[in-house]
Short mmCIF file of C-alpha atoms and ligand atoms in Angstrom, two decimals:
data_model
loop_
_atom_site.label_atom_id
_atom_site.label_comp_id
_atom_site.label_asym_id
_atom_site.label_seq_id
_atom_site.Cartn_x
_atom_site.Cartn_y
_atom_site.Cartn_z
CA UNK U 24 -7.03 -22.35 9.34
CA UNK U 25 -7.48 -21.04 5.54
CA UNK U 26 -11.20 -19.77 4.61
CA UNK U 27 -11.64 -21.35 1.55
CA UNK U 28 -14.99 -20.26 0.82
CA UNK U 29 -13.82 -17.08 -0.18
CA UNK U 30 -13.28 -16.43 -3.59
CA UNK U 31 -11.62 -13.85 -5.30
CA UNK U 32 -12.47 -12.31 -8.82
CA UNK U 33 -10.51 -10.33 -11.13
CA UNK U 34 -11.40 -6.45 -11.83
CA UNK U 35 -9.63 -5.11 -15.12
CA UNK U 36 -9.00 -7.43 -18.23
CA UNK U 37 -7.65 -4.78 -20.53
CA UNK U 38 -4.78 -3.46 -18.72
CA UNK U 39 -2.29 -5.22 -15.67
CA UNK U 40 -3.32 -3.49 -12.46
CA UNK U 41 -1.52 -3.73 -9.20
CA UNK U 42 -1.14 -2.72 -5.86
CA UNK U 43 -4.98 -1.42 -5.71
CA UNK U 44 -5.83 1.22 -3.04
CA UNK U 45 -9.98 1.56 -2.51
CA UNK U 46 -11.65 4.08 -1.24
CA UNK U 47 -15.87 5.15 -0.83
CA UNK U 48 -15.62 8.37 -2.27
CA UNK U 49 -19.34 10.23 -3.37
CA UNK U 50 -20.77 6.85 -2.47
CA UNK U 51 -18.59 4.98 -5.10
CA UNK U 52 -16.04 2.96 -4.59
CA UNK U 53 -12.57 4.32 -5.94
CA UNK U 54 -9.63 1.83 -6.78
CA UNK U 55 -6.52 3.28 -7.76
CA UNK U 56 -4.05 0.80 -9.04
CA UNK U 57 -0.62 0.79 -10.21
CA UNK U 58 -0.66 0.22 -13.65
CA UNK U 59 2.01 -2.75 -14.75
CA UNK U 60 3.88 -2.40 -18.10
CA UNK U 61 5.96 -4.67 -20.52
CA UNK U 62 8.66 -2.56 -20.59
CA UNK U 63 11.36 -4.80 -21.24
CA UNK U 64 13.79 -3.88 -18.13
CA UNK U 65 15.26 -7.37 -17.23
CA UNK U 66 13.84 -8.86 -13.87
CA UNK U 67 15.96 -8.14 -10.86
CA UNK U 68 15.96 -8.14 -6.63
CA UNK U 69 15.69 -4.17 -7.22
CA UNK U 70 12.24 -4.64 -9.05
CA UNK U 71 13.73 -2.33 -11.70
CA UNK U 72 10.87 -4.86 -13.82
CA UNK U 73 8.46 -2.59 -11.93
CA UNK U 74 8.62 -0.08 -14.63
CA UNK U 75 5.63 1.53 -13.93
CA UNK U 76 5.16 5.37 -15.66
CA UNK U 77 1.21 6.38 -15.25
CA UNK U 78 -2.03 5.62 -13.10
CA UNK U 79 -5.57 5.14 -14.13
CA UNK U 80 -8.39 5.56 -11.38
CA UNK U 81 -11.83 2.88 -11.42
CA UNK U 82 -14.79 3.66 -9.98
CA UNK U 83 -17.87 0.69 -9.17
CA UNK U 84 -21.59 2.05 -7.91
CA UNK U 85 -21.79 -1.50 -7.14
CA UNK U 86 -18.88 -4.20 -6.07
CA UNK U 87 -20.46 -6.90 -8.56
CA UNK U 88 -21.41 -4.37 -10.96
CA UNK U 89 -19.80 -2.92 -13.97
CA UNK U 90 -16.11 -1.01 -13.14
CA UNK U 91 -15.29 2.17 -14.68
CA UNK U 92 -11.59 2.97 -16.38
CA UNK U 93 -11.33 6.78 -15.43
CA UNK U 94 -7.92 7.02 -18.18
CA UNK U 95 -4.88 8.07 -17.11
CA UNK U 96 -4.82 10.59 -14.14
CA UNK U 97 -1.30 10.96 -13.89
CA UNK U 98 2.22 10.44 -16.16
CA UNK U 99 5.76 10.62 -15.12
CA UNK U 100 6.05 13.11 -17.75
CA UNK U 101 3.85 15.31 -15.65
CA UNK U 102 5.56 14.98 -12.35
CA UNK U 103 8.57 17.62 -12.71
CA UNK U 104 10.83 15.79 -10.13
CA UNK U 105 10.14 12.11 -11.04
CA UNK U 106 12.04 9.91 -13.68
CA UNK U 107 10.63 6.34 -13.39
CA UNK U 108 8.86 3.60 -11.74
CA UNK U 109 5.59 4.92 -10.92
CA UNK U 110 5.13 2.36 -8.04
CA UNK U 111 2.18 1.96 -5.48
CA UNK U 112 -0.09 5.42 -4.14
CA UNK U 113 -3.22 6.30 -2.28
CA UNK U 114 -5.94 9.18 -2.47
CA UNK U 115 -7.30 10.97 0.10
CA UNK U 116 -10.39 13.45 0.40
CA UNK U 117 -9.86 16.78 2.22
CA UNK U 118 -12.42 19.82 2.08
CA UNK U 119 -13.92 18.35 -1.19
CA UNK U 120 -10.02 18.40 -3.15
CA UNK U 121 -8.72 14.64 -3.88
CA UNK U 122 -4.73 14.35 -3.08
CA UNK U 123 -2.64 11.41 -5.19
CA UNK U 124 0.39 10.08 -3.11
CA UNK U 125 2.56 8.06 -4.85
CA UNK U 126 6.04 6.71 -5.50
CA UNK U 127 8.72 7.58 -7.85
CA UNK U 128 12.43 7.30 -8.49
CA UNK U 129 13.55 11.12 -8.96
CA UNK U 130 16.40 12.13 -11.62
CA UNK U 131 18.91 10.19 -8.80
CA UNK U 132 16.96 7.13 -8.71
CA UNK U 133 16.01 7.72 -5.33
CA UNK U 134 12.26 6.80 -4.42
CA UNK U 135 10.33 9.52 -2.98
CA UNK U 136 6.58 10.15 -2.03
CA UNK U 137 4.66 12.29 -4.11
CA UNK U 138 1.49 14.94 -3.93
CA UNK U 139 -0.21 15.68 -6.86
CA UNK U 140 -4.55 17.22 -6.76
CA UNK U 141 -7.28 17.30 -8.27
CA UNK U 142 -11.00 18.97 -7.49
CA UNK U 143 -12.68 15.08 -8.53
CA UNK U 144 -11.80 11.76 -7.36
CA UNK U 145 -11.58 10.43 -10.93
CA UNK U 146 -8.82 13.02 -11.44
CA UNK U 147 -6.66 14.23 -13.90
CA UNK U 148 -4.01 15.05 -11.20
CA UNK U 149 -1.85 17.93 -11.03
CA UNK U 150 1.74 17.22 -9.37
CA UNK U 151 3.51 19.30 -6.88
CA UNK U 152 6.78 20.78 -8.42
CA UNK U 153 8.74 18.39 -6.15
CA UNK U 154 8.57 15.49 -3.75
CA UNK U 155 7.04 15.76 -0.01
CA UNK U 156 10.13 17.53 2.26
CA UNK U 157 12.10 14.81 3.86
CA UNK U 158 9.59 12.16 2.04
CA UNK U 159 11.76 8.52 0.96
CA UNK U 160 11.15 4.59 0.13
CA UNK U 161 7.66 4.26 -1.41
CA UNK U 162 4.31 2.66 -0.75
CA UNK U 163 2.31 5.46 0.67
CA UNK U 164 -1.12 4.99 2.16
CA UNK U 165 -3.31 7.91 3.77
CA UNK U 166 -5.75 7.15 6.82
CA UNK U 167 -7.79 9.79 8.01
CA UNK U 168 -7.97 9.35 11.82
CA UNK U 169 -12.04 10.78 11.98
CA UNK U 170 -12.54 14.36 13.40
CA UNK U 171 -8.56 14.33 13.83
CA UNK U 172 -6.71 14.81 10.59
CA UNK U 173 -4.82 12.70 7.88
CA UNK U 174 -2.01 10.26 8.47
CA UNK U 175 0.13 9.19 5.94
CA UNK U 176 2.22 5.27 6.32
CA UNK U 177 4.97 4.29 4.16
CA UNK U 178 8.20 2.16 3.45
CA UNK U 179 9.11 -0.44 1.99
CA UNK U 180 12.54 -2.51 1.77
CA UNK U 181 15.10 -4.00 -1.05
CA UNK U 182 14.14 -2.17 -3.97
CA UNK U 183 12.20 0.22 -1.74
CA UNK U 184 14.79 1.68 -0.45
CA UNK U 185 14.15 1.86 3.43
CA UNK U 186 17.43 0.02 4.32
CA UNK U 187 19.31 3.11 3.23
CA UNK U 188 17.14 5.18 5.98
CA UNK U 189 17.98 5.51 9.71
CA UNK U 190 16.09 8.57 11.68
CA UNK U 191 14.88 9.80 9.33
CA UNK U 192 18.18 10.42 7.34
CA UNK U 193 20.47 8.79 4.35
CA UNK U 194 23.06 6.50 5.41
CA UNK U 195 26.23 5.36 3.70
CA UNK U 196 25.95 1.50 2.96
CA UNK U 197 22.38 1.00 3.99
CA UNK U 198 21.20 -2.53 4.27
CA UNK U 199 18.49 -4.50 6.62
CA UNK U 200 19.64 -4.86 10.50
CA UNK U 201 21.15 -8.55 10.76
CA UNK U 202 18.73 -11.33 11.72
CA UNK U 203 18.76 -10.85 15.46
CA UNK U 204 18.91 -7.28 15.51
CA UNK U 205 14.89 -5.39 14.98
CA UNK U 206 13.59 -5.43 11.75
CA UNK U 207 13.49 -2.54 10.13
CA UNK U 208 9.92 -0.71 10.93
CA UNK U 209 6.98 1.29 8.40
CA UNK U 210 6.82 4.52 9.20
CA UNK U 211 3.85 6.78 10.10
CA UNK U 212 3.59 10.65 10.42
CA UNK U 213 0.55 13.02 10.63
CA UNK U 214 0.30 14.94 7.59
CA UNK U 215 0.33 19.12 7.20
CA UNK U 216 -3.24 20.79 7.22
CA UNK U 217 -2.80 21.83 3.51
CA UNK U 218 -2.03 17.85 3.11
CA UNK U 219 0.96 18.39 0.79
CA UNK U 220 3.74 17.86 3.56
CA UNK U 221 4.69 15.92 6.63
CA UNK U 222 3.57 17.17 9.88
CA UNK U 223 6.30 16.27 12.01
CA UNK U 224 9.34 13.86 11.18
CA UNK U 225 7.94 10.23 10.54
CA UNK U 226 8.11 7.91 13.27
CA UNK U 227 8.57 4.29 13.77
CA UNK U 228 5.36 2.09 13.43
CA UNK U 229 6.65 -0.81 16.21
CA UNK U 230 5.12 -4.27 15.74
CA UNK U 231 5.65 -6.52 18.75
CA UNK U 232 5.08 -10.26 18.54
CA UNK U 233 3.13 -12.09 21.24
CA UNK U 234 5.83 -12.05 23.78
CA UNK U 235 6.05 -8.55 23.98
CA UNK U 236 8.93 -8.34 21.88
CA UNK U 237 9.84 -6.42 18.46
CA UNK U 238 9.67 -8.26 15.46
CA UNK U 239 13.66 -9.32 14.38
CA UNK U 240 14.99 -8.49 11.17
CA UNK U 241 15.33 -12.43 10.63
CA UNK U 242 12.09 -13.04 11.25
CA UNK U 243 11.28 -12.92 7.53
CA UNK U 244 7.67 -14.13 8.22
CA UNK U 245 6.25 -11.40 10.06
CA UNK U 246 8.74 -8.88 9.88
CA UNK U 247 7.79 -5.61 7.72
CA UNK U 248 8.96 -5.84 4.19
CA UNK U 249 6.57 -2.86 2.03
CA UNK U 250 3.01 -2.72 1.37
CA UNK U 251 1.38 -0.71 4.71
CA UNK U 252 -2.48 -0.15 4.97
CA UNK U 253 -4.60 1.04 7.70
CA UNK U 254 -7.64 0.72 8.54
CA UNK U 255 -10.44 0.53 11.84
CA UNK U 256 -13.20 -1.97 12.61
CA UNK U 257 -14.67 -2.07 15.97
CA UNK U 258 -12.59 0.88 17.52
CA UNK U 259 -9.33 -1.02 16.63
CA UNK U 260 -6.00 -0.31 14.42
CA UNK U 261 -5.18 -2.96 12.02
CA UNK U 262 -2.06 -2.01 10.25
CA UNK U 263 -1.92 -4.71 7.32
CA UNK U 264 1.20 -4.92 5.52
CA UNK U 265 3.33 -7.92 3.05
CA UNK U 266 6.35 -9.60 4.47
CA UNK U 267 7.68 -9.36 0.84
CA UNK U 268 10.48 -12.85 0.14
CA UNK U 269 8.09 -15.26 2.27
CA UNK U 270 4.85 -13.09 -0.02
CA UNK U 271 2.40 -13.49 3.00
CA UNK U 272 0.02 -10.11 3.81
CA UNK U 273 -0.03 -9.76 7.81
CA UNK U 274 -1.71 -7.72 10.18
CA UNK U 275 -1.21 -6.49 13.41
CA UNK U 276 -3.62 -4.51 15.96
CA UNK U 277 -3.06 -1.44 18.19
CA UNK U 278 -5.37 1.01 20.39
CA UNK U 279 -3.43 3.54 19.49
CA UNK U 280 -2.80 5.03 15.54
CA UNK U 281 0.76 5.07 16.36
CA UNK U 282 1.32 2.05 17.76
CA UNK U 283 2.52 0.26 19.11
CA UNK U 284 0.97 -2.88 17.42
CA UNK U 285 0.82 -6.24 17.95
CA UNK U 286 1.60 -8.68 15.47
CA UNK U 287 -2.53 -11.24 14.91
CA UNK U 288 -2.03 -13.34 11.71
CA UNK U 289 -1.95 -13.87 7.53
CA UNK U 290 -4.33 -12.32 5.92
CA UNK U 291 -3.14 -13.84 2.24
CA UNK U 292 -1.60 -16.87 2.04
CA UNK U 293 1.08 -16.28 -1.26
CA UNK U 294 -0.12 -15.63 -4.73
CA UNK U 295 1.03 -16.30 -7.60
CA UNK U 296 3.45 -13.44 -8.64
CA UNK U 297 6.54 -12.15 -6.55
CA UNK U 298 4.48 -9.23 -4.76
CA UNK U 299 1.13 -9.48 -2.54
CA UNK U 300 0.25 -6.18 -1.86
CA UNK U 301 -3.38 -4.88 -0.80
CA UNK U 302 -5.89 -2.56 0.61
CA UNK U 303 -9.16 -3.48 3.02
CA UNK U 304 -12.07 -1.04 2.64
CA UNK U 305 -16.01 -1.37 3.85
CA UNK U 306 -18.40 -0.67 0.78
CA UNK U 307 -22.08 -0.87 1.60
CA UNK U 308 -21.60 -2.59 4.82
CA UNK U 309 -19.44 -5.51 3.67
CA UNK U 310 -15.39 -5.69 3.96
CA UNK U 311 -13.24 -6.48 1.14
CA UNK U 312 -9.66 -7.41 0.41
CA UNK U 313 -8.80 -5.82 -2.68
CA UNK U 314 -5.06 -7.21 -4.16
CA UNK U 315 -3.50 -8.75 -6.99
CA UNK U 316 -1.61 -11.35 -8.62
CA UNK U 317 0.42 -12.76 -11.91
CA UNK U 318 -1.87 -15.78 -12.84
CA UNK U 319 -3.70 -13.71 -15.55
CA UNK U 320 0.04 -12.53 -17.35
CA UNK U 321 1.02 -16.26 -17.20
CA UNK U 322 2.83 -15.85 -13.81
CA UNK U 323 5.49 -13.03 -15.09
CA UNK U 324 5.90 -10.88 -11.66
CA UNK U 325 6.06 -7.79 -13.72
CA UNK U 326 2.15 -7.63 -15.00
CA UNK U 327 0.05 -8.06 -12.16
CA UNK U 328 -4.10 -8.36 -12.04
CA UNK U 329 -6.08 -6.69 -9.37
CA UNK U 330 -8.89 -8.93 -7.80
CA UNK U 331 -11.30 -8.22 -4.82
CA UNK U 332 -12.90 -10.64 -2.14
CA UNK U 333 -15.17 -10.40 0.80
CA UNK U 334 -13.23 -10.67 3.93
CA UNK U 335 -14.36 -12.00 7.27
CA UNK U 336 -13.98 -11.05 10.77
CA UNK U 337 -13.76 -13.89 13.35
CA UNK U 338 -16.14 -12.30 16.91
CA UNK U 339 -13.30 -11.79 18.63
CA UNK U 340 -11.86 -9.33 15.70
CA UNK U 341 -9.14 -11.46 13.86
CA UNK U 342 -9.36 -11.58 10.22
CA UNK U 343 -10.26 -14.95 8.73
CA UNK U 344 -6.77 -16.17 6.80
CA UNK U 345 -7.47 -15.98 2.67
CA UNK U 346 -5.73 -18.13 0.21
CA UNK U 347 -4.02 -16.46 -2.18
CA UNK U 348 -4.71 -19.04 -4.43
CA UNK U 349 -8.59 -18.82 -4.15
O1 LIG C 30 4.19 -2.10 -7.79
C1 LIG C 30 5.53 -1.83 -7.47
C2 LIG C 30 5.84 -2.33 -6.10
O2 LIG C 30 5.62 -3.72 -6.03
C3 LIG C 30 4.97 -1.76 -4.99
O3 LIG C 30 5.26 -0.44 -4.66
C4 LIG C 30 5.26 -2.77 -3.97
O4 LIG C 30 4.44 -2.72 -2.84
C5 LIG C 30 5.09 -4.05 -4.75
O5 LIG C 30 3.74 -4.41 -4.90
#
């Protein structure tokens, strides 16, 4: 059943804003969007549209309150490695320094993830001289697993690029598994103590469905498509991630950071807009769903509007379904 008390409100009028990742950082709360372009590139299934070539960081003291445009923290022309599409990152706090992962198509057009620091949450951001070793698709997000160290998730399909990906390494030809075969998984890997570089190789983040069973490649609902978040409530994993051609944000719960998880529910019915994409973050002892969607730029996929809403835990943990249209 759809909550439909729950509305959602828009963030930024003066710029398009996707893919928003919030943090609590010095008691504020941090969003760090992608920021959505015109840039003319004709629409495509590659999301070349996605065109994407800086990020701004926002800060709120308050989440009805006045939000704060930080300016631009980082450009593609600052990133030595990186040639376009500037898609979805994530910041993390180590040791009072701020690290910016992102994703980037380097001089190849191959995505990559990114590192790039700064002594301030609000930035500027200074790029590593090349991608994270062994780092490919996009969509990073960072957890830090408390008193334990940082994770990082990522991966994303299509124009992503994770179909070209088995183990870990390039293959020739890659596409998605057929439909009965098991869907292609995010992947998760514990990051390096100086937080610039994988741990250890990035492994497989399963999601079963209720039968004990991985989700199928064809099972275009609830399989993984791009878009991974994590985050705890109650002593629980909830890895939260968009199912990308059916546009519905999922979730699925684990005891375990790695997995594997179980596959709950929608979080967000579809949105207007091609992409659903998200982060969930507790600021001043509420939750919110922090995501975006096209009905500000007239519905072009391209120049997406980040929004926020309170979301709801059922007792028994599950996250009360959101409609994307709300
Ligand atoms: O913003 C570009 C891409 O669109 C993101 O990386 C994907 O998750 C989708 O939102």
């Amino acid at each position: 059943m759809i909550d439909m008390r729950m509305k959602s409100r828009y963030l930024v009028k003066d710029l398009y804003t996707a893919d928003p990742s919030a943090h609590v950082f010095e008691e504020k709360l941090f969003i760090y969007p992608s920021h959505d372009i015109e840039s003319g590139v004709p629409e495509n299934d590659n999301g070349d549209h996605f065109n994407m070539r800086d990020y701004h960081a926002y800060s709120m003291d308050d989440i009805n309150g006045e939000i704060t445009d930080h300016g631009v923290i980082l450009d593609v022309d600052d990133v030595p490695w990186a040639s376009r599409q500037m898609w979805d990152s994530d910041v993390a706090c180590k040791d009072g320094k701020y690290y910016l992962y992102f994703s980037a198509k380097d001089k190849n057009d191959v995505f990559h993830l990114g590192v790039a620091v700064s002594d301030t949450p609000e930035g500027p951001f200074k790029a590593q001289t090349h991608p994270m070793m062994g780092s490919y698709s996009i969509d990073p997000c960072v957890y830090e697993n408390e008193g334990e160290g940082h994770y990082i998730f990522f991966g994303g399909i299509w124009g992503g690029q994770l179909q070209r990906y088995r183990d870990n390494n390039a293959i020739e030809c890659g596409a998605e598994p057929a439909d009965i075969e098991d869907a292609l998984c995010p992947k998760v890997a514990r990051l390096s103590d100086d937080m610039l570089e994988f741990a250890e190789a990035p492994k497989d983040l399963l999601i079963y469905n209720e039968n004990g069973e991985l989700l199928r490649a064809g099972d275009h609902d609830r399989r993984f498509f791009e878009a991974s978040w994590l985050h705890q409530y109650k002593g629980k994993y909830y890895f939260s991630y968009s199912t990308g051609n059916t546009h519905k944000l999922c979730y699925a719960i684990s005891d375990n950071l790695y997995g594997p998880y179980t596959y709950q529910g929608v979080i967000l019915t579809p949105v207007v807009g091609w992409t659903i994409h998200h982060s969930i973050c507790e600021f001043k002892g509420k939750w919110y769903l922090f995501h975006h969607d096209s009905v500000p730029s007239g519905g072009k996929t391209w120049l997406r509007s980040m929004k926020v809403q309170e979301l709801e835990y059922t007792e028994d943990g599950k996250i009360m379904t959101m409609d994307g249209m709300g």
